[in-house]
mmCIF file with all atom_site columns, C-alpha atoms in Angstrom:
data_model
loop_
_atom_site.group_PDB
_atom_site.id
_atom_site.type_symbol
_atom_site.label_atom_id
_atom_site.label_alt_id
_atom_site.label_comp_id
_atom_site.label_asym_id
_atom_site.label_entity_id
_atom_site.label_seq_id
_atom_site.pdbx_PDB_ins_code
_atom_site.Cartn_x
_atom_site.Cartn_y
_atom_site.Cartn_z
_atom_site.occupancy
_atom_site.B_iso_or_equiv
_atom_site.pdbx_formal_charge
_atom_site.auth_seq_id
_atom_site.auth_comp_id
_atom_site.auth_asym_id
_atom_site.auth_atom_id
_atom_site.pdbx_PDB_model_num
ATOM 1   C CA . UNK A 1 1   ? -9.955  103.579 41.860 1.00 46.00 ? 1   UNK A CA 1
ATOM 2   C CA . UNK A 1 2   ? -7.092  103.982 44.538 1.00 49.00 ? 2   UNK A CA 1
ATOM 3   C CA . UNK A 1 3   ? -6.707  101.625 47.156 1.00 43.00 ? 3   UNK A CA 1
ATOM 4   C CA . UNK A 1 4   ? -7.679  104.442 49.810 1.00 47.00 ? 4   UNK A CA 1
ATOM 5   C CA . UNK A 1 5   ? -11.330 104.825 47.898 1.00 45.00 ? 5   UNK A CA 1
ATOM 6   C CA . UNK A 1 6   ? -11.819 101.144 47.966 1.00 42.00 ? 6   UNK A CA 1
ATOM 7   C CA . UNK A 1 7   ? -10.732 100.580 51.301 1.00 44.00 ? 7   UNK A CA 1
ATOM 8   C CA . UNK A 1 8   ? -12.603 103.355 52.653 1.00 43.00 ? 8   UNK A CA 1
ATOM 9   C CA . UNK A 1 9   ? -15.812 102.128 50.647 1.00 45.00 ? 9   UNK A CA 1
ATOM 10  C CA . UNK A 1 10  ? -15.025 98.500  52.035 1.00 45.00 ? 10  UNK A CA 1
ATOM 11  C CA . UNK A 1 11  ? -15.046 99.848  55.477 1.00 43.00 ? 11  UNK A CA 1
ATOM 12  C CA . UNK A 1 12  ? -18.483 101.897 55.631 1.00 43.00 ? 12  UNK A CA 1
ATOM 13  C CA . UNK A 1 13  ? -20.017 99.143  54.423 1.00 45.00 ? 13  UNK A CA 1
ATOM 14  C CA . UNK A 1 14  ? -18.280 96.743  57.131 1.00 42.00 ? 14  UNK A CA 1
ATOM 15  C CA . UNK A 1 15  ? -19.348 99.531  59.581 1.00 41.00 ? 15  UNK A CA 1
ATOM 16  C CA . UNK A 1 16  ? -22.669 99.369  58.409 1.00 40.00 ? 16  UNK A CA 1
ATOM 17  C CA . UNK A 1 17  ? -23.173 95.534  58.567 1.00 42.00 ? 17  UNK A CA 1
ATOM 18  C CA . UNK A 1 18  ? -21.461 95.413  61.943 1.00 40.00 ? 18  UNK A CA 1
ATOM 19  C CA . UNK A 1 19  ? -24.611 96.258  64.110 1.00 35.00 ? 19  UNK A CA 1
ATOM 20  C CA . UNK A 1 20  ? -27.080 93.944  61.206 1.00 41.00 ? 20  UNK A CA 1
ATOM 21  C CA . UNK A 1 21  ? -24.836 90.984  61.515 1.00 43.00 ? 21  UNK A CA 1
ATOM 22  C CA . UNK A 1 22  ? -26.056 88.692  64.105 1.00 47.00 ? 22  UNK A CA 1
ATOM 23  C CA . UNK A 1 23  ? -25.743 84.961  64.941 1.00 57.00 ? 23  UNK A CA 1
ATOM 24  C CA . UNK A 1 24  ? -25.691 83.323  61.530 1.00 72.00 ? 24  UNK A CA 1
ATOM 25  C CA . UNK A 1 25  ? -28.461 81.690  60.069 1.00 89.00 ? 25  UNK A CA 1
ATOM 26  C CA . UNK A 1 26  ? -29.071 77.787  60.231 1.00 90.00 ? 26  UNK A CA 1
ATOM 27  C CA . UNK A 1 27  ? -28.670 77.664  56.355 1.00 91.00 ? 27  UNK A CA 1
ATOM 28  C CA . UNK A 1 28  ? -25.180 79.567  56.972 1.00 95.00 ? 28  UNK A CA 1
ATOM 29  C CA . UNK A 1 29  ? -23.956 77.223  60.134 1.00 92.00 ? 29  UNK A CA 1
ATOM 30  C CA . UNK A 1 30  ? -25.048 73.923  57.777 1.00 91.00 ? 30  UNK A CA 1
ATOM 31  C CA . UNK A 1 31  ? -22.410 75.586  55.005 1.00 94.00 ? 31  UNK A CA 1
ATOM 32  C CA . UNK A 1 32  ? -19.581 75.578  57.648 1.00 96.00 ? 32  UNK A CA 1
ATOM 33  C CA . UNK A 1 33  ? -20.675 72.494  59.225 1.00 96.00 ? 33  UNK A CA 1
ATOM 34  C CA . UNK A 1 34  ? -20.902 70.368  55.768 1.00 96.00 ? 34  UNK A CA 1
ATOM 35  C CA . UNK A 1 35  ? -17.754 72.124  55.039 1.00 97.00 ? 35  UNK A CA 1
ATOM 36  C CA . UNK A 1 36  ? -16.099 70.941  58.052 1.00 97.00 ? 36  UNK A CA 1
ATOM 37  C CA . UNK A 1 37  ? -17.350 67.292  57.122 1.00 97.00 ? 37  UNK A CA 1
ATOM 38  C CA . UNK A 1 38  ? -15.936 66.892  54.274 1.00 96.00 ? 38  UNK A CA 1
ATOM 39  C CA . UNK A 1 39  ? -12.634 68.359  55.361 1.00 97.00 ? 39  UNK A CA 1
ATOM 40  C CA . UNK A 1 40  ? -12.563 65.556  58.085 1.00 97.00 ? 40  UNK A CA 1
ATOM 41  C CA . UNK A 1 41  ? -13.347 62.960  55.768 1.00 95.00 ? 41  UNK A CA 1
ATOM 42  C CA . UNK A 1 42  ? -10.959 64.419  52.733 1.00 91.00 ? 42  UNK A CA 1
ATOM 43  C CA . UNK A 1 43  ? -12.381 64.408  49.406 1.00 95.00 ? 43  UNK A CA 1
ATOM 44  C CA . UNK A 1 44  ? -11.842 63.404  45.876 1.00 96.00 ? 44  UNK A CA 1
ATOM 45  C CA . UNK A 1 45  ? -11.485 66.974  44.112 1.00 96.00 ? 45  UNK A CA 1
ATOM 46  C CA . UNK A 1 46  ? -11.459 66.433  40.319 1.00 96.00 ? 46  UNK A CA 1
ATOM 47  C CA . UNK A 1 47  ? -8.491  66.933  38.582 1.00 94.00 ? 47  UNK A CA 1
ATOM 48  C CA . UNK A 1 48  ? -6.432  67.179  42.047 1.00 91.00 ? 48  UNK A CA 1
ATOM 49  C CA . UNK A 1 49  ? -7.253  63.761  43.296 1.00 94.00 ? 49  UNK A CA 1
ATOM 50  C CA . UNK A 1 50  ? -7.515  62.558  46.852 1.00 95.00 ? 50  UNK A CA 1
ATOM 51  C CA . UNK A 1 51  ? -7.367  65.998  48.802 1.00 95.00 ? 51  UNK A CA 1
ATOM 52  C CA . UNK A 1 52  ? -5.914  64.666  52.894 1.00 94.00 ? 52  UNK A CA 1
ATOM 53  C CA . UNK A 1 53  ? -8.206  65.258  55.612 1.00 96.00 ? 53  UNK A CA 1
ATOM 54  C CA . UNK A 1 54  ? -7.925  69.469  57.144 1.00 97.00 ? 54  UNK A CA 1
ATOM 55  C CA . UNK A 1 55  ? -8.598  70.304  60.549 1.00 96.00 ? 55  UNK A CA 1
ATOM 56  C CA . UNK A 1 56  ? -12.060 71.652  61.398 1.00 97.00 ? 56  UNK A CA 1
ATOM 57  C CA . UNK A 1 57  ? -12.742 75.356  60.744 1.00 97.00 ? 57  UNK A CA 1
ATOM 58  C CA . UNK A 1 58  ? -13.453 77.801  63.476 1.00 96.00 ? 58  UNK A CA 1
ATOM 59  C CA . UNK A 1 59  ? -16.479 80.358  62.765 1.00 95.00 ? 59  UNK A CA 1
ATOM 60  C CA . UNK A 1 60  ? -16.159 83.999  63.471 1.00 96.00 ? 60  UNK A CA 1
ATOM 61  C CA . UNK A 1 61  ? -18.056 86.877  63.296 1.00 96.00 ? 61  UNK A CA 1
ATOM 62  C CA . UNK A 1 62  ? -15.559 88.679  61.133 1.00 96.00 ? 62  UNK A CA 1
ATOM 63  C CA . UNK A 1 63  ? -15.155 85.900  58.813 1.00 97.00 ? 63  UNK A CA 1
ATOM 64  C CA . UNK A 1 64  ? -19.006 86.024  58.436 1.00 97.00 ? 64  UNK A CA 1
ATOM 65  C CA . UNK A 1 65  ? -19.345 89.993  57.960 1.00 97.00 ? 65  UNK A CA 1
ATOM 66  C CA . UNK A 1 66  ? -16.590 89.785  55.387 1.00 97.00 ? 66  UNK A CA 1
ATOM 67  C CA . UNK A 1 67  ? -18.483 86.672  53.472 1.00 97.00 ? 67  UNK A CA 1
ATOM 68  C CA . UNK A 1 68  ? -21.735 89.108  53.717 1.00 97.00 ? 68  UNK A CA 1
ATOM 69  C CA . UNK A 1 69  ? -20.207 92.125  51.969 1.00 96.00 ? 69  UNK A CA 1
ATOM 70  C CA . UNK A 1 70  ? -19.698 89.769  49.122 1.00 97.00 ? 70  UNK A CA 1
ATOM 71  C CA . UNK A 1 71  ? -22.842 87.818  49.102 1.00 96.00 ? 71  UNK A CA 1
ATOM 72  C CA . UNK A 1 72  ? -24.929 91.420  49.585 1.00 96.00 ? 72  UNK A CA 1
ATOM 73  C CA . UNK A 1 73  ? -23.117 92.762  46.537 1.00 95.00 ? 73  UNK A CA 1
ATOM 74  C CA . UNK A 1 74  ? -23.497 89.691  44.379 1.00 96.00 ? 74  UNK A CA 1
ATOM 75  C CA . UNK A 1 75  ? -27.220 89.565  45.166 1.00 94.00 ? 75  UNK A CA 1
ATOM 76  C CA . UNK A 1 76  ? -27.916 93.521  44.582 1.00 93.00 ? 76  UNK A CA 1
ATOM 77  C CA . UNK A 1 77  ? -25.863 93.209  41.289 1.00 93.00 ? 77  UNK A CA 1
ATOM 78  C CA . UNK A 1 78  ? -26.614 89.388  40.186 1.00 91.00 ? 78  UNK A CA 1
ATOM 79  C CA . UNK A 1 79  ? -22.514 89.548  39.455 1.00 91.00 ? 79  UNK A CA 1
ATOM 80  C CA . UNK A 1 80  ? -20.690 86.302  40.446 1.00 94.00 ? 80  UNK A CA 1
ATOM 81  C CA . UNK A 1 81  ? -17.619 87.589  40.918 1.00 94.00 ? 81  UNK A CA 1
ATOM 82  C CA . UNK A 1 82  ? -14.691 87.893  43.467 1.00 96.00 ? 82  UNK A CA 1
ATOM 83  C CA . UNK A 1 83  ? -14.411 91.673  42.830 1.00 94.00 ? 83  UNK A CA 1
ATOM 84  C CA . UNK A 1 84  ? -16.724 93.354  45.574 1.00 93.00 ? 84  UNK A CA 1
ATOM 85  C CA . UNK A 1 85  ? -17.702 96.766  46.010 1.00 89.00 ? 85  UNK A CA 1
ATOM 86  C CA . UNK A 1 86  ? -15.549 99.080  44.550 1.00 91.00 ? 86  UNK A CA 1
ATOM 87  C CA . UNK A 1 87  ? -13.093 97.075  43.182 1.00 94.00 ? 87  UNK A CA 1
ATOM 88  C CA . UNK A 1 88  ? -12.145 95.170  46.740 1.00 94.00 ? 88  UNK A CA 1
ATOM 89  C CA . UNK A 1 89  ? -11.043 91.662  46.925 1.00 96.00 ? 89  UNK A CA 1
ATOM 90  C CA . UNK A 1 90  ? -11.745 88.932  49.450 1.00 96.00 ? 90  UNK A CA 1
ATOM 91  C CA . UNK A 1 91  ? -8.660  90.078  51.624 1.00 96.00 ? 91  UNK A CA 1
ATOM 92  C CA . UNK A 1 92  ? -9.593  93.926  51.697 1.00 96.00 ? 92  UNK A CA 1
ATOM 93  C CA . UNK A 1 93  ? -12.962 92.974  52.668 1.00 96.00 ? 93  UNK A CA 1
ATOM 94  C CA . UNK A 1 94  ? -11.716 90.278  55.275 1.00 97.00 ? 94  UNK A CA 1
ATOM 95  C CA . UNK A 1 95  ? -9.142  92.849  56.703 1.00 97.00 ? 95  UNK A CA 1
ATOM 96  C CA . UNK A 1 96  ? -12.076 95.632  56.764 1.00 96.00 ? 96  UNK A CA 1
ATOM 97  C CA . UNK A 1 97  ? -14.133 93.324  59.107 1.00 96.00 ? 97  UNK A CA 1
ATOM 98  C CA . UNK A 1 98  ? -10.931 92.477  61.360 1.00 96.00 ? 98  UNK A CA 1
ATOM 99  C CA . UNK A 1 99  ? -9.582  89.249  59.702 1.00 97.00 ? 99  UNK A CA 1
ATOM 100 C CA . UNK A 1 100 ? -5.619  89.887  60.146 1.00 94.00 ? 100 UNK A CA 1
ATOM 101 C CA . UNK A 1 101 ? -4.382  86.464  58.392 1.00 96.00 ? 101 UNK A CA 1
ATOM 102 C CA . UNK A 1 102 ? -1.621  85.713  55.752 1.00 95.00 ? 102 UNK A CA 1
ATOM 103 C CA . UNK A 1 103 ? -4.218  83.810  53.417 1.00 97.00 ? 103 UNK A CA 1
ATOM 104 C CA . UNK A 1 104 ? -7.368  84.636  52.487 1.00 97.00 ? 104 UNK A CA 1
ATOM 105 C CA . UNK A 1 105 ? -9.761  83.274  50.309 1.00 96.00 ? 105 UNK A CA 1
ATOM 106 C CA . UNK A 1 106 ? -13.522 83.310  48.998 1.00 97.00 ? 106 UNK A CA 1
ATOM 107 C CA . UNK A 1 107 ? -15.541 80.432  47.819 1.00 97.00 ? 107 UNK A CA 1
ATOM 108 C CA . UNK A 1 108 ? -19.140 81.558  46.133 1.00 97.00 ? 108 UNK A CA 1
ATOM 109 C CA . UNK A 1 109 ? -21.896 80.280  44.175 1.00 96.00 ? 109 UNK A CA 1
ATOM 110 C CA . UNK A 1 110 ? -25.082 81.801  43.142 1.00 96.00 ? 110 UNK A CA 1
ATOM 111 C CA . UNK A 1 111 ? -28.298 80.243  41.713 1.00 92.00 ? 111 UNK A CA 1
ATOM 112 C CA . UNK A 1 112 ? -32.074 80.294  41.650 1.00 88.00 ? 112 UNK A CA 1
ATOM 113 C CA . UNK A 1 113 ? -33.894 77.564  44.175 1.00 79.00 ? 113 UNK A CA 1
ATOM 114 C CA . UNK A 1 114 ? -30.461 76.255  45.580 1.00 81.00 ? 114 UNK A CA 1
ATOM 115 C CA . UNK A 1 115 ? -29.790 75.305  48.926 1.00 89.00 ? 115 UNK A CA 1
ATOM 116 C CA . UNK A 1 116 ? -26.855 74.967  51.062 1.00 92.00 ? 116 UNK A CA 1
ATOM 117 C CA . UNK A 1 117 ? -26.376 71.383  50.206 1.00 94.00 ? 117 UNK A CA 1
ATOM 118 C CA . UNK A 1 118 ? -26.416 72.217  46.278 1.00 93.00 ? 118 UNK A CA 1
ATOM 119 C CA . UNK A 1 119 ? -23.823 74.889  46.420 1.00 95.00 ? 119 UNK A CA 1
ATOM 120 C CA . UNK A 1 120 ? -21.882 72.723  48.326 1.00 96.00 ? 120 UNK A CA 1
ATOM 121 C CA . UNK A 1 121 ? -22.381 69.766  45.858 1.00 96.00 ? 121 UNK A CA 1
ATOM 122 C CA . UNK A 1 122 ? -21.401 72.108  43.221 1.00 96.00 ? 122 UNK A CA 1
ATOM 123 C CA . UNK A 1 123 ? -18.131 73.432  45.043 1.00 97.00 ? 123 UNK A CA 1
ATOM 124 C CA . UNK A 1 124 ? -17.145 69.952  45.344 1.00 97.00 ? 124 UNK A CA 1
ATOM 125 C CA . UNK A 1 125 ? -17.412 69.234  41.564 1.00 97.00 ? 125 UNK A CA 1
ATOM 126 C CA . UNK A 1 126 ? -15.142 72.358  40.576 1.00 97.00 ? 126 UNK A CA 1
ATOM 127 C CA . UNK A 1 127 ? -11.405 71.740  40.708 1.00 97.00 ? 127 UNK A CA 1
ATOM 128 C CA . UNK A 1 128 ? -10.660 75.226  41.931 1.00 96.00 ? 128 UNK A CA 1
ATOM 129 C CA . UNK A 1 129 ? -13.150 75.309  44.556 1.00 97.00 ? 129 UNK A CA 1
ATOM 130 C CA . UNK A 1 130 ? -13.067 71.991  45.799 1.00 97.00 ? 130 UNK A CA 1
ATOM 131 C CA . UNK A 1 131 ? -9.146  72.315  46.344 1.00 97.00 ? 131 UNK A CA 1
ATOM 132 C CA . UNK A 1 132 ? -9.435  75.355  48.165 1.00 96.00 ? 132 UNK A CA 1
ATOM 133 C CA . UNK A 1 133 ? -12.132 74.311  50.117 1.00 96.00 ? 133 UNK A CA 1
ATOM 134 C CA . UNK A 1 134 ? -10.250 71.305  51.477 1.00 96.00 ? 134 UNK A CA 1
ATOM 135 C CA . UNK A 1 135 ? -6.424  73.228  51.854 1.00 96.00 ? 135 UNK A CA 1
ATOM 136 C CA . UNK A 1 136 ? -5.272  72.663  55.548 1.00 96.00 ? 136 UNK A CA 1
ATOM 137 C CA . UNK A 1 137 ? -3.806  76.286  55.847 1.00 96.00 ? 137 UNK A CA 1
ATOM 138 C CA . UNK A 1 138 ? -6.940  77.613  56.280 1.00 98.00 ? 138 UNK A CA 1
ATOM 139 C CA . UNK A 1 139 ? -8.342  77.381  59.924 1.00 97.00 ? 139 UNK A CA 1
ATOM 140 C CA . UNK A 1 140 ? -10.934 79.875  60.361 1.00 97.00 ? 140 UNK A CA 1
ATOM 141 C CA . UNK A 1 141 ? -14.184 80.681  58.040 1.00 97.00 ? 141 UNK A CA 1
ATOM 142 C CA . UNK A 1 142 ? -17.757 82.473  57.821 1.00 97.00 ? 142 UNK A CA 1
ATOM 143 C CA . UNK A 1 143 ? -20.579 82.037  55.514 1.00 97.00 ? 143 UNK A CA 1
ATOM 144 C CA . UNK A 1 144 ? -23.199 84.413  54.259 1.00 97.00 ? 144 UNK A CA 1
ATOM 145 C CA . UNK A 1 145 ? -26.551 83.233  52.117 1.00 96.00 ? 145 UNK A CA 1
ATOM 146 C CA . UNK A 1 146 ? -28.221 86.530  50.870 1.00 95.00 ? 146 UNK A CA 1
ATOM 147 C CA . UNK A 1 147 ? -31.165 86.326  48.494 1.00 93.00 ? 147 UNK A CA 1
ATOM 148 C CA . UNK A 1 148 ? -31.396 88.714  46.048 1.00 90.00 ? 148 UNK A CA 1
ATOM 149 C CA . UNK A 1 149 ? -33.594 89.819  42.643 1.00 86.00 ? 149 UNK A CA 1
ATOM 150 C CA . UNK A 1 150 ? -31.142 87.838  40.792 1.00 85.00 ? 150 UNK A CA 1
ATOM 151 C CA . UNK A 1 151 ? -30.730 84.997  42.501 1.00 91.00 ? 151 UNK A CA 1
ATOM 152 C CA . UNK A 1 152 ? -29.118 83.492  46.082 1.00 95.00 ? 152 UNK A CA 1
ATOM 153 C CA . UNK A 1 153 ? -25.834 84.494  46.443 1.00 96.00 ? 153 UNK A CA 1
ATOM 154 C CA . UNK A 1 154 ? -23.713 81.992  48.998 1.00 97.00 ? 154 UNK A CA 1
ATOM 155 C CA . UNK A 1 155 ? -20.269 83.108  49.949 1.00 97.00 ? 155 UNK A CA 1
ATOM 156 C CA . UNK A 1 156 ? -17.547 81.267  52.231 1.00 98.00 ? 156 UNK A CA 1
ATOM 157 C CA . UNK A 1 157 ? -14.670 83.412  53.331 1.00 98.00 ? 157 UNK A CA 1
ATOM 158 C CA . UNK A 1 158 ? -11.570 81.105  54.500 1.00 98.00 ? 158 UNK A CA 1
ATOM 159 C CA . UNK A 1 159 ? -8.502  82.765  56.070 1.00 98.00 ? 159 UNK A CA 1
ATOM 160 C CA . UNK A 1 160 ? -5.141  80.734  57.680 1.00 97.00 ? 160 UNK A CA 1
ATOM 161 C CA . UNK A 1 161 ? -4.316  81.558  61.481 1.00 91.00 ? 161 UNK A CA 1
ATOM 162 C CA . UNK A 1 162 ? -4.972  85.354  62.441 1.00 80.00 ? 162 UNK A CA 1
ATOM 163 C CA . UNK A 1 163 ? -1.921  87.058  63.650 1.00 80.00 ? 163 UNK A CA 1
#
């Protein structure tokens, strides 16, 4: 699919979500709060050693909407992937919600009968997820938790300082 088609599909989804997204739920706020606790303390990441203390993340509605796009996709398809609707990437989804930053990433998790702390512990035990969660260049974030027929999707979108 051409980039224009991918961006169009993601933009349409983002516009539908713009009126649907409200303040983050308590569970979503807990994810960001716990992530900020981890960043403030520094952490030992498997395979990466001690990660330095990193600054607190600023939560934004744009980041939460980008996270929600992927969480909705994962919840409806059961696919645990960074590829989203129309083949979109985390950076394309973030741009579609108004995030304009040089660096954008997302961390994802999906499971049954889990809670925000279980997702956080899984991420912290994963070398790749732990590393990116604690990367100092990321300054902004938003989270989404969507319960689907095949499990609950947890997504956090992180970005560097918006341009």
